[in-house]
Amino acid sequence: MKLKAIIREDVKASDKTIIVEFEGDEKKQHFEVKCLFSPFYLEMKKWESWILNIKMESEIFEDPKTGKKSYFTHLLCKKATLFNSPHRKV
């Protein structure tokens, strides 16, 4: 699915994830998105808006002692396109 997001934290050369806020989220929550590319070399910058091609992946963790399951949803981005930037012309 394609979602528009604003980068909310600076991106460093070693980063494999970005922290974003999705457009239209009334709670203005921040989400961690794992990138299948280097966000640094794509020159993603804080405050820019990007259209992210997002895929969800589920991870199930079972506690060995109790047998209780926990479910984690990971957001993976395989492609991103710059939508708007205060730093450069789009």
PDB file of C-alpha atoms in Angstrom:
ATOM      1  CA  MET A   1       0.000   0.000   0.000  1.00  0.00           C
ATOM      2  CA  LYS A   2       1.161   3.551  -0.674  1.00  0.00           C
ATOM      3  CA  LEU A   3       1.103   5.965   2.249  1.00  0.00           C
ATOM      4  CA  LYS A   4       2.253   9.558   2.529  1.00  0.00           C
ATOM      5  CA  ALA A   5       4.531  10.161   5.498  1.00  0.00           C
ATOM      6  CA  ILE A   6       6.636  12.940   7.004  1.00  0.00           C
ATOM      7  CA  ILE A   7      10.129  12.064   8.225  1.00  0.00           C
ATOM      8  CA  ARG A   8      10.208  12.958  11.945  1.00  0.00           C
ATOM      9  CA  GLU A   9      13.805  12.168  12.961  1.00  0.00           C
ATOM     10  CA  ASP A  10      17.183  12.798  11.338  1.00  0.00           C
ATOM     11  CA  VAL A  11      18.492   9.988   9.137  1.00  0.00           C
ATOM     12  CA  LYS A  12      22.074   8.832   9.700  1.00  0.00           C
ATOM     13  CA  ALA A  13      24.354   6.876   7.339  1.00  0.00           C
ATOM     14  CA  SER A  14      24.043   3.668   9.401  1.00  0.00           C
ATOM     15  CA  ASP A  15      20.214   3.784   9.664  1.00  0.00           C
ATOM     16  CA  LYS A  16      18.128   0.970   8.217  1.00  0.00           C
ATOM     17  CA  THR A  17      14.886   2.471   9.544  1.00  0.00           C
ATOM     18  CA  ILE A  18      13.100   5.804   9.449  1.00  0.00           C
ATOM     19  CA  ILE A  19      10.733   7.361  11.968  1.00  0.00           C
ATOM     20  CA  VAL A  20       7.649   8.795  10.295  1.00  0.00           C
ATOM     21  CA  GLU A  21       4.241  10.282  10.946  1.00  0.00           C
ATOM     22  CA  PHE A  22       1.584   9.210   8.453  1.00  0.00           C
ATOM     23  CA  GLU A  23      -0.499  11.965   6.872  1.00  0.00           C
ATOM     24  CA  GLY A  24      -4.015  12.099   8.271  1.00  0.00           C
ATOM     25  CA  ASP A  25      -3.170  10.436  11.590  1.00  0.00           C
ATOM     26  CA  GLU A  26      -5.152  12.492  14.107  1.00  0.00           C
ATOM     27  CA  LYS A  27      -3.027  11.211  17.005  1.00  0.00           C
ATOM     28  CA  LYS A  28       0.195  12.249  15.211  1.00  0.00           C
ATOM     29  CA  GLN A  29       1.880   8.994  16.218  1.00  0.00           C
ATOM     30  CA  HIS A  30       5.425   8.175  15.205  1.00  0.00           C
ATOM     31  CA  PHE A  31       6.139   4.829  13.542  1.00  0.00           C
ATOM     32  CA  GLU A  32       9.355   3.003  12.791  1.00  0.00           C
ATOM     33  CA  VAL A  33       9.566   1.826   9.185  1.00  0.00           C
ATOM     34  CA  LYS A  34      12.262  -0.626   8.115  1.00  0.00           C
ATOM     35  CA  CYS A  35      13.710   0.289   4.728  1.00  0.00           C
ATOM     36  CA  LEU A  36      14.809  -2.319   2.202  1.00  0.00           C
ATOM     37  CA  PHE A  37      17.171   0.362   0.850  1.00  0.00           C
ATOM     38  CA  SER A  38      19.444   2.938   2.446  1.00  0.00           C
ATOM     39  CA  PRO A  39      17.347   5.950   3.524  1.00  0.00           C
ATOM     40  CA  PHE A  40      20.545   7.961   3.974  1.00  0.00           C
ATOM     41  CA  TYR A  41      21.718   7.400   0.394  1.00  0.00           C
ATOM     42  CA  LEU A  42      18.220   8.201  -0.867  1.00  0.00           C
ATOM     43  CA  GLU A  43      18.858  11.518   0.951  1.00  0.00           C
ATOM     44  CA  MET A  44      15.769  11.353   3.169  1.00  0.00           C
ATOM     45  CA  LYS A  45      15.706  14.335   5.506  1.00  0.00           C
ATOM     46  CA  LYS A  46      13.689  15.371   8.544  1.00  0.00           C
ATOM     47  CA  TRP A  47      10.484  17.307   7.674  1.00  0.00           C
ATOM     48  CA  GLU A  48      10.274  15.967   4.101  1.00  0.00           C
ATOM     49  CA  SER A  49       7.116  14.246   2.849  1.00  0.00           C
ATOM     50  CA  TRP A  50       7.551  10.933   1.074  1.00  0.00           C
ATOM     51  CA  ILE A  51       5.190   8.457  -0.553  1.00  0.00           C
ATOM     52  CA  LEU A  52       6.165   5.098   0.905  1.00  0.00           C
ATOM     53  CA  ASN A  53       5.318   1.734  -0.629  1.00  0.00           C
ATOM     54  CA  ILE A  54       4.590  -0.159   2.624  1.00  0.00           C
ATOM     55  CA  LYS A  55       4.240  -3.866   3.244  1.00  0.00           C
ATOM     56  CA  MET A  56       3.305  -5.291   6.654  1.00  0.00           C
ATOM     57  CA  GLU A  57       5.011  -8.316   8.127  1.00  0.00           C
ATOM     58  CA  SER A  58       3.967 -10.167  11.266  1.00  0.00           C
ATOM     59  CA  GLU A  59       6.299 -11.718  13.811  1.00  0.00           C
ATOM     60  CA  ILE A  60       5.022 -14.095  16.461  1.00  0.00           C
ATOM     61  CA  PHE A  61       7.025 -14.463  19.649  1.00  0.00           C
ATOM     62  CA  GLU A  62       6.179 -17.239  22.078  1.00  0.00           C
ATOM     63  CA  ASP A  63       7.449 -16.979  25.659  1.00  0.00           C
ATOM     64  CA  PRO A  64       9.214 -20.284  26.375  1.00  0.00           C
ATOM     65  CA  LYS A  65       8.235 -20.218  30.051  1.00  0.00           C
ATOM     66  CA  THR A  66       4.548 -19.360  29.799  1.00  0.00           C
ATOM     67  CA  GLY A  67       3.781 -20.326  26.211  1.00  0.00           C
ATOM     68  CA  LYS A  68       2.010 -16.988  25.799  1.00  0.00           C
ATOM     69  CA  LYS A  69       2.196 -15.493  22.322  1.00  0.00           C
ATOM     70  CA  SER A  70       2.966 -11.876  21.452  1.00  0.00           C
ATOM     71  CA  TYR A  71       2.352 -10.467  17.994  1.00  0.00           C
ATOM     72  CA  PHE A  72       4.471  -7.753  16.426  1.00  0.00           C
ATOM     73  CA  THR A  73       3.684  -5.951  13.191  1.00  0.00           C
ATOM     74  CA  HIS A  74       6.629  -4.611  11.221  1.00  0.00           C
ATOM     75  CA  LEU A  75       6.275  -1.955   8.531  1.00  0.00           C
ATOM     76  CA  LEU A  76       8.613  -2.532   5.591  1.00  0.00           C
ATOM     77  CA  CYS A  77       9.252  -0.001   2.854  1.00  0.00           C
ATOM     78  CA  LYS A  78      10.524  -1.313  -0.458  1.00  0.00           C
ATOM     79  CA  LYS A  79      10.277   1.948  -2.427  1.00  0.00           C
ATOM     80  CA  ALA A  80       9.981   5.647  -1.580  1.00  0.00           C
ATOM     81  CA  THR A  81       9.316   8.719  -3.704  1.00  0.00           C
ATOM     82  CA  LEU A  82       9.907  12.281  -2.530  1.00  0.00           C
ATOM     83  CA  PHE A  83       6.631  14.225  -2.439  1.00  0.00           C
ATOM     84  CA  ASN A  84       7.527  17.552  -0.808  1.00  0.00           C
ATOM     85  CA  SER A  85      10.642  19.034   0.765  1.00  0.00           C
ATOM     86  CA  PRO A  86      11.462  22.244   2.620  1.00  0.00           C
ATOM     87  CA  HIS A  87      15.129  21.568   1.737  1.00  0.00           C
ATOM     88  CA  ARG A  88      15.000  21.158  -2.043  1.00  0.00           C
ATOM     89  CA  LYS A  89      12.780  21.573  -5.091  1.00  0.00           C
ATOM     90  CA  VAL A  90      10.665  18.602  -6.084  1.00  0.00           C
TER      91      VAL A  90
END
